[in-house]
Coordinates of C-alpha atoms in Angstrom, one line a residue:
M40 CA -16.1 -73.3 22.6
P41 CA -14.6 -76.7 21.8
S42 CA -11.8 -76.8 19.3
D43 CA -14.0 -79.0 17.1
A44 CA -16.5 -76.2 16.6
C45 CA -17.2 -74.9 13.2
A46 CA -19.8 -72.7 11.6
P47 CA -23.3 -74.2 11.9
P48 CA -24.8 -75.4 8.6
L49 CA -27.2 -73.0 6.9
P50 CA -30.7 -74.6 6.5
T51 CA -30.9 -74.1 2.8
R52 CA -30.7 -76.4 -0.2
T53 CA -28.0 -74.1 -1.8
A54 CA -25.8 -74.7 1.2
A55 CA -26.5 -78.4 1.1
L56 CA -25.5 -78.6 -2.6
E57 CA -22.3 -76.6 -1.9
R58 CA -21.4 -79.0 0.8
L59 CA -22.1 -82.0 -1.4
V60 CA -19.9 -80.6 -4.2
G61 CA -17.1 -79.9 -1.8
F62 CA -17.2 -83.3 -0.2
A63 CA -17.7 -85.4 -3.4
P64 CA -14.0 -85.7 -4.3
K65 CA -13.2 -87.1 -0.9
A66 CA -16.0 -89.7 -0.8
G67 CA -14.0 -92.6 -2.2
R68 CA -10.9 -94.2 -0.7
A69 CA -10.0 -91.1 1.3
Y70 CA -13.3 -91.4 3.2
A71 CA -12.8 -95.1 3.8
A72 CA -9.4 -94.5 5.3
Q73 CA -10.1 -91.4 7.4
R74 CA -13.8 -91.5 8.3
N75 CA -13.3 -92.9 11.8
Y76 CA -11.0 -90.1 13.0
D77 CA -12.6 -87.5 15.2
R78 CA -10.5 -84.5 14.2
A79 CA -11.0 -80.8 14.9
G80 CA -13.5 -79.4 12.4
H81 CA -14.4 -82.9 11.1
P82 CA -12.7 -82.6 7.7
D83 CA -13.0 -86.3 6.9
V84 CA -16.8 -86.7 6.9
S85 CA -19.4 -85.1 4.7
G86 CA -21.4 -83.0 7.1
L87 CA -24.5 -83.8 5.0
S88 CA -26.5 -85.5 7.8
P89 CA -28.7 -82.5 8.8
Y90 CA -29.7 -82.1 5.1
L91 CA -30.3 -85.8 4.6
R92 CA -32.2 -86.0 7.9
H93 CA -34.8 -83.5 6.6
R94 CA -34.4 -84.5 3.0
I95 CA -33.2 -81.1 2.0
L96 CA -31.0 -83.4 -0.1
T97 CA -32.3 -86.9 -0.7
E98 CA -30.3 -90.0 -0.3
S99 CA -30.7 -90.7 -4.0
E100 CA -29.3 -87.3 -5.0
V101 CA -26.3 -87.8 -2.8
L102 CA -25.6 -91.3 -4.0
Q103 CA -25.9 -90.3 -7.7
A104 CA -23.5 -87.4 -7.2
I105 CA -20.9 -89.6 -5.5
L106 CA -21.2 -92.5 -7.9
A107 CA -20.8 -90.1 -10.8
R108 CA -17.2 -89.4 -9.5
H109 CA -16.3 -92.8 -7.9
S110 CA -16.7 -96.4 -8.6
L111 CA -18.9 -98.3 -6.2
S112 CA -15.9 -100.3 -4.9
A113 CA -14.1 -97.0 -4.2
A114 CA -17.1 -95.3 -2.5
E115 CA -18.4 -98.5 -0.8
K116 CA -17.9 -97.2 2.7
F117 CA -19.7 -93.9 2.1
V118 CA -22.5 -95.6 0.2
Q119 CA -23.0 -98.0 3.1
E120 CA -23.2 -95.1 5.5
V121 CA -26.0 -93.5 3.5
Y122 CA -27.8 -96.9 3.5
W123 CA -27.4 -97.2 7.2
R124 CA -29.8 -94.3 7.5
T125 CA -32.3 -96.1 5.2
Y126 CA -31.9 -99.3 7.1
W127 CA -32.6 -97.8 10.5
K128 CA -35.7 -96.0 9.2
G129 CA -37.0 -99.2 7.6
W130 CA -36.2 -101.2 10.7
L131 CA -38.2 -98.9 12.9
E132 CA -41.0 -98.5 10.3
L133 CA -41.5 -102.3 10.5
R134 CA -41.5 -102.2 14.4
P135 CA -43.1 -98.9 15.4
V136 CA -43.8 -100.2 18.9
I137 CA -40.1 -99.7 19.6
W138 CA -40.5 -95.9 19.3
A139 CA -43.5 -96.0 21.7
A140 CA -41.4 -98.0 24.2
Y141 CA -38.6 -95.6 23.9
R142 CA -40.9 -92.6 24.6
G143 CA -42.3 -94.4 27.6
G144 CA -38.8 -95.1 28.8
V145 CA -37.9 -91.5 28.6
Q146 CA -40.9 -90.5 30.7
R147 CA -40.1 -93.1 33.3
A148 CA -36.5 -92.0 33.5
L149 CA -37.6 -88.4 33.9
D150 CA -39.9 -89.4 36.7
R151 CA -36.9 -91.0 38.4
L152 CA -35.0 -87.7 38.1
A153 CA -37.8 -86.0 40.0
T154 CA -37.4 -88.3 43.0
E155 CA -33.8 -89.5 43.0
A156 CA -31.5 -86.5 43.8
G157 CA -28.3 -88.4 43.2
L158 CA -29.4 -89.6 39.8
R159 CA -30.5 -86.1 38.8
A160 CA -27.1 -84.7 39.8
E161 CA -25.3 -87.3 37.8
W162 CA -27.5 -86.7 34.7
E163 CA -27.1 -82.9 35.0
A164 CA -23.3 -83.3 35.2
A165 CA -23.3 -85.5 32.1
C166 CA -25.5 -83.1 30.1
C167 CA -23.3 -80.1 31.1
G168 CA -20.0 -81.9 30.5
E169 CA -18.9 -81.9 34.1
T170 CA -18.2 -85.6 34.8
G171 CA -14.5 -85.3 35.0
I172 CA -14.0 -87.6 32.0
E173 CA -12.2 -85.1 29.7
A174 CA -13.3 -86.8 26.4
F175 CA -16.9 -87.2 27.4
D176 CA -17.2 -83.7 28.8
H177 CA -15.7 -82.3 25.6
W178 CA -18.2 -84.1 23.4
A179 CA -21.1 -83.1 25.7
R180 CA -20.2 -79.4 25.3
E181 CA -19.5 -79.8 21.6
L182 CA -22.9 -81.3 21.0
V183 CA -24.7 -78.5 23.0
E184 CA -22.7 -75.7 21.3
T185 CA -22.6 -77.0 17.7
G186 CA -25.6 -79.4 17.3
Y187 CA -23.2 -82.1 15.9
L188 CA -20.9 -84.9 17.0
H189 CA -18.8 -87.2 14.8
N190 CA -20.4 -90.6 14.5
H191 CA -17.5 -92.3 16.3
A192 CA -17.8 -89.9 19.2
R193 CA -21.5 -90.6 19.4
M194 CA -20.7 -94.3 19.9
W195 CA -18.0 -93.6 22.6
F196 CA -20.3 -91.1 24.3
A197 CA -23.3 -93.5 24.4
S198 CA -21.1 -96.3 25.7
I199 CA -19.6 -94.1 28.5
W200 CA -23.1 -92.8 29.4
I201 CA -24.5 -96.4 29.7
F202 CA -21.6 -98.4 31.1
T203 CA -19.4 -96.0 32.9
L204 CA -21.8 -93.4 34.2
R205 CA -24.6 -96.0 34.4
L206 CA -27.3 -93.5 33.4
P207 CA -30.6 -94.6 31.8
W208 CA -29.9 -95.0 28.0
E209 CA -33.2 -93.3 27.2
L210 CA -32.0 -90.1 28.8
G211 CA -28.9 -90.2 26.7
A212 CA -30.9 -90.8 23.5
D213 CA -33.1 -87.9 24.5
F214 CA -30.1 -85.6 25.1
F215 CA -29.0 -86.3 21.6
L216 CA -32.4 -85.8 20.1
R217 CA -32.7 -82.4 21.9
H218 CA -29.5 -81.1 20.5
L219 CA -28.5 -82.8 17.2
L220 CA -29.4 -80.9 14.1
D221 CA -29.6 -84.3 12.4
G222 CA -31.5 -85.9 15.3
D223 CA -33.5 -88.7 13.7
P224 CA -36.0 -90.9 15.7
A225 CA -34.8 -94.1 13.9
S226 CA -31.1 -93.6 13.7
N227 CA -30.8 -92.1 17.2
T228 CA -33.0 -94.5 19.1
L229 CA -31.8 -97.7 17.4
S230 CA -28.1 -96.7 17.7
W231 CA -28.4 -96.2 21.4
R232 CA -30.2 -99.5 21.7
W233 CA -27.4 -101.1 19.7
V234 CA -24.7 -99.7 22.0
G235 CA -26.6 -101.0 25.1
G236 CA -27.2 -104.5 23.7
L237 CA -30.9 -104.2 23.1
Q238 CA -30.9 -104.0 19.3
T239 CA -28.6 -107.0 18.5
R240 CA -29.3 -109.3 21.5
G241 CA -26.2 -109.6 23.7
K242 CA -24.0 -107.4 21.4
T243 CA -22.8 -104.2 23.1
Y244 CA -20.3 -101.5 22.2
L245 CA -17.5 -100.8 24.8
A246 CA -15.6 -97.5 24.5
R247 CA -12.0 -98.4 25.0
P248 CA -9.3 -95.9 26.0
S249 CA -6.9 -97.2 23.3
N250 CA -9.5 -96.7 20.6
I251 CA -10.4 -93.2 21.7
A252 CA -6.7 -92.3 21.8
K253 CA -6.1 -93.7 18.4
Y254 CA -9.0 -92.0 16.6
T255 CA -8.6 -88.7 18.4
E256 CA -4.9 -88.8 17.6
G257 CA -4.0 -88.5 21.3
R258 CA -6.2 -85.6 22.1
F259 CA -8.0 -87.8 24.7
R260 CA -6.5 -90.7 26.7
P261 CA -9.1 -91.7 29.3
E262 CA -6.9 -94.4 30.9
N263 CA -8.5 -96.0 33.9
R264 CA -11.6 -93.8 33.7
L265 CA -13.9 -96.0 31.6
A266 CA -15.8 -99.2 32.4
P267 CA -13.8 -102.3 31.4
F268 CA -16.9 -104.3 30.6
A269 CA -20.2 -103.7 28.8
P270 CA -22.8 -106.2 30.0
P271 CA -26.0 -106.0 27.9
L272 CA -29.0 -104.1 29.3
D273 CA -32.1 -106.0 30.2
G274 CA -35.0 -105.7 27.9
P275 CA -37.4 -107.7 25.7
A276 CA -36.3 -109.0 22.4
P277 CA -37.2 -106.9 19.4
P278 CA -40.7 -107.7 18.1
A279 CA -41.4 -109.3 14.7
P280 CA -41.7 -106.9 11.8
V281 CA -45.1 -105.7 10.6
A282 CA -46.1 -104.9 7.1
L283 CA -45.6 -101.4 5.6
P284 CA -48.9 -99.5 5.0
M285 CA -50.5 -99.9 1.6
P286 CA -49.8 -97.2 -1.0
Q287 CA -52.1 -94.3 -1.0
L288 CA -53.3 -92.8 -4.2
V289 CA -53.6 -89.0 -5.0
D290 CA -56.6 -87.9 -6.9
W291 CA -55.8 -84.5 -8.4
D292 CA -59.4 -84.1 -9.6
V293 CA -60.7 -83.1 -6.1
P294 CA -59.8 -79.9 -4.3
T295 CA -56.4 -80.5 -2.8
G296 CA -54.0 -78.9 -0.4
W297 CA -50.3 -79.6 0.2
L298 CA -48.9 -80.2 3.7
L299 CA -45.2 -79.6 4.0
T300 CA -43.4 -81.2 7.0
E301 CA -39.9 -81.1 8.3
E302 CA -39.6 -84.8 7.3
D303 CA -39.2 -84.3 3.6
L304 CA -38.2 -80.9 2.1
S305 CA -37.6 -82.1 -1.4
P306 CA -41.2 -82.3 -2.6
G307 CA -40.6 -82.6 -6.3
F308 CA -41.4 -86.3 -6.3
L309 CA -45.0 -85.4 -5.4
R310 CA -45.4 -83.7 -8.8
L311 CA -47.5 -81.0 -7.3
P312 CA -49.6 -78.7 -9.5
H313 CA -49.3 -75.0 -9.3
A314 CA -50.9 -72.6 -6.8
L315 CA -52.1 -74.9 -4.1
P316 CA -53.2 -73.9 -0.6
V317 CA -50.2 -75.0 1.6
A318 CA -49.8 -75.7 5.2
S319 CA -46.4 -76.3 6.9
L320 CA -45.7 -78.3 10.0
G321 CA -42.4 -78.1 11.9
A322 CA -42.4 -80.0 15.1
P323 CA -38.9 -80.0 16.7
A324 CA -40.5 -79.3 20.1
M325 CA -42.2 -82.7 20.0
R326 CA -38.9 -84.6 19.9
S327 CA -38.6 -84.6 23.7
P328 CA -40.7 -83.8 26.8
L329 CA -37.9 -81.4 27.7
A330 CA -36.9 -78.2 25.9
V331 CA -35.3 -78.8 22.5
A332 CA -32.3 -76.7 21.7
E333 CA -32.9 -73.4 19.9
P334 CA -30.4 -74.2 17.1
V335 CA -32.6 -77.3 16.2
H336 CA -35.7 -75.1 16.0
H337 CA -33.8 -72.5 13.9
F338 CA -32.6 -75.2 11.5
V339 CA -36.0 -76.9 11.0
H340 CA -38.0 -73.7 10.6
G341 CA -35.3 -72.1 8.4
A342 CA -35.3 -75.2 6.2
I343 CA -39.1 -75.1 5.8
A344 CA -39.0 -71.5 4.9
D345 CA -36.3 -72.2 2.3
C346 CA -38.4 -75.0 0.8
L347 CA -41.4 -72.8 0.5
A348 CA -39.4 -70.1 -1.2
R349 CA -38.0 -72.7 -3.7
C350 CA -41.6 -73.9 -4.4
A351 CA -43.2 -70.5 -4.6
D352 CA -45.0 -71.3 -7.8
R353 CA -46.8 -74.2 -6.1
V354 CA -48.0 -71.9 -3.3
D355 CA -51.3 -70.0 -3.5
S356 CA -51.5 -69.3 0.2
H357 CA -49.5 -70.5 3.2
T358 CA -50.6 -71.4 6.8
Q359 CA -48.3 -72.5 9.6
I360 CA -49.7 -75.3 11.7
A361 CA -49.0 -75.4 15.4
P362 CA -47.7 -78.9 16.4
Q363 CA -49.5 -78.8 19.7
T364 CA -52.9 -78.5 18.0
A365 CA -52.0 -80.0 14.6
A366 CA -55.0 -82.3 14.1
A367 CA -57.6 -79.6 14.8
D368 CA -55.6 -76.9 13.0
L369 CA -55.2 -79.0 9.8
C370 CA -58.9 -79.9 9.7
D371 CA -59.9 -76.3 10.2
W372 CA -57.4 -75.1 7.5
A373 CA -58.8 -77.7 5.0
Q374 CA -62.4 -76.8 5.7
R375 CA -61.7 -73.1 5.3
H376 CA -60.2 -73.8 1.9
G377 CA -62.9 -76.2 0.8
L378 CA -60.4 -79.1 0.5
R379 CA -61.4 -82.7 0.1
Q380 CA -57.8 -84.0 0.2
I381 CA -54.5 -83.1 1.8
V382 CA -51.3 -84.5 0.2
T383 CA -48.1 -84.8 2.1
A384 CA -44.8 -86.8 1.9
Y385 CA -44.9 -89.9 4.1
A386 CA -43.4 -89.2 7.5
P387 CA -41.5 -92.1 9.0
V388 CA -42.1 -93.3 12.6
G389 CA -41.5 -90.4 15.0
P390 CA -43.2 -87.3 16.4
V391 CA -44.4 -85.9 13.0
A392 CA -45.9 -89.3 12.0
G393 CA -47.8 -89.3 15.3
L394 CA -49.2 -85.9 14.6
L395 CA -50.3 -87.0 11.2
D396 CA -52.0 -90.1 12.6
G397 CA -54.2 -87.7 14.8
A398 CA -54.8 -85.4 11.8
A399 CA -55.9 -88.3 9.6
R400 CA -58.5 -89.3 12.2
D401 CA -59.9 -85.7 12.6
C402 CA -59.8 -84.9 8.9
G403 CA -61.3 -88.3 8.0
A404 CA -64.2 -87.7 10.3
A405 CA -64.8 -84.4 8.4
G406 CA -64.7 -86.2 5.0
I407 CA -61.2 -84.9 4.2
G408 CA -58.5 -87.5 3.1
L409 CA -54.9 -87.2 4.3
V410 CA -52.8 -88.9 1.6
R411 CA -49.3 -89.7 2.7
V412 CA -47.2 -90.5 -0.4
M413 CA -44.2 -92.8 0.3
R414 CA -41.1 -92.4 -1.9
T415 CA -40.6 -95.3 -4.2
E416 CA -37.0 -95.9 -3.0
D417 CA -38.3 -96.2 0.6
R418 CA -41.0 -98.6 -0.3
S419 CA -38.4 -100.7 -2.2
A420 CA -35.7 -100.8 0.5
W421 CA -37.6 -100.7 3.9
P422 CA -39.1 -104.2 3.6
Y423 CA -35.5 -105.7 3.7
A424 CA -34.8 -104.2 7.1
T425 CA -36.0 -107.4 8.8
H426 CA -32.7 -108.5 10.3
G427 CA -29.2 -107.0 10.7
F428 CA -27.6 -104.4 8.4
F429 CA -25.2 -106.9 6.9
R430 CA -28.1 -108.9 5.4
F431 CA -29.6 -105.6 4.3
K432 CA -26.5 -104.3 2.6
E433 CA -26.5 -107.3 0.2
K434 CA -29.4 -105.6 -1.5
I435 CA -27.5 -102.3 -2.0
P436 CA -26.6 -103.1 -5.7
Q437 CA -30.3 -103.7 -6.3
F438 CA -31.3 -100.4 -4.7
L439 CA -28.7 -98.5 -6.6
S440 CA -30.0 -100.0 -9.9
E441 CA -33.4 -98.6 -9.1
L442 CA -32.3 -95.0 -8.5
K443 CA -33.1 -93.6 -11.9
G444 CA -36.7 -92.8 -13.0
L445 CA -38.3 -93.1 -9.5
R446 CA -41.9 -92.1 -9.3
P447 CA -44.5 -92.3 -6.5
V448 CA -47.7 -94.2 -6.9
T449 CA -50.2 -91.4 -7.8
R450 CA -53.2 -90.8 -10.0
R451 CA -53.2 -87.6 -12.0
S452 CA -55.7 -85.8 -14.2
P453 CA -54.8 -85.8 -17.9

């Protein structure tokens, strides 16, 4: 196992809170100074990303905990890293066709693997960490074995994949999404696009041997092994942003069930009543046409089970929904329980959102509403993800001022 390997994170809120408490003292100037170093065991970063990805912890909780210990100026770099996640989600939410284009690109690249033996051999070598580029091969094995890579290593890896190995970028993004415990449709897809010069037109990221040597403290020195140039990939310009969906209202006066998905495992903001019929939907297998790594399945389904245990007083009965037949299964579940409404946390663009779109159509035809409640902080921040991050980050003080007292738009019985 790579020297960077450490114990996999437990998929529980208790483990997430323990990690947050342990990291909080280092989230200020120490983080700003050391965060770019890819050291064994990753002691200089939070390790919170799998929990934030599934909202086992929310961004607001993390930011409030950090800013209770550090001034905004001291913790600025960490705060910005948290808001990068918000920015990417908002950017993709305003341009959902990019996700569809990526999925189409993955399928086309897989079709090429079926007919181009040379390309398939090169792709397999990259995924197995057998390219002969020591740093890249180490990161490929680390990802497969631990479900994690340092953010700086992700950038180097993507650059080498695209510009040195000259492999389709979509297959690299798919490789990440199949193995990362924090694999997120927005952050992953758009970061790969950014490295390749598709996200910010003409701007690419070139992995340089000197940079790798510096930030791995000499562990890797890929001299004369990497592409010296990073010409932008060909592709259309990003589309204009679209509007966010209108808020949906919850009517607690009608028979209602709760749908829990892997996208948001902190459902307190929904203000659910007690003893509801509950269905859960975990869909890690839908992240890729290929097999998704078993640790990803384990983390997602373990996190859902932990959430259900924490919310036991809200659960009258529980049904697990199969992602492959989610629309039909949800409609059947709702009809068996006499429901007129299903309430769920809003799922951002990605596989789960696609499943919910299908479920909304099937349930709507049966007279059952699927109400997707968007968090207030998302609705506040996402509309600003219209250009680059540096324009978005100007709004961070405003976002922070809105963290307290957040409530979704709902309608409740007295």
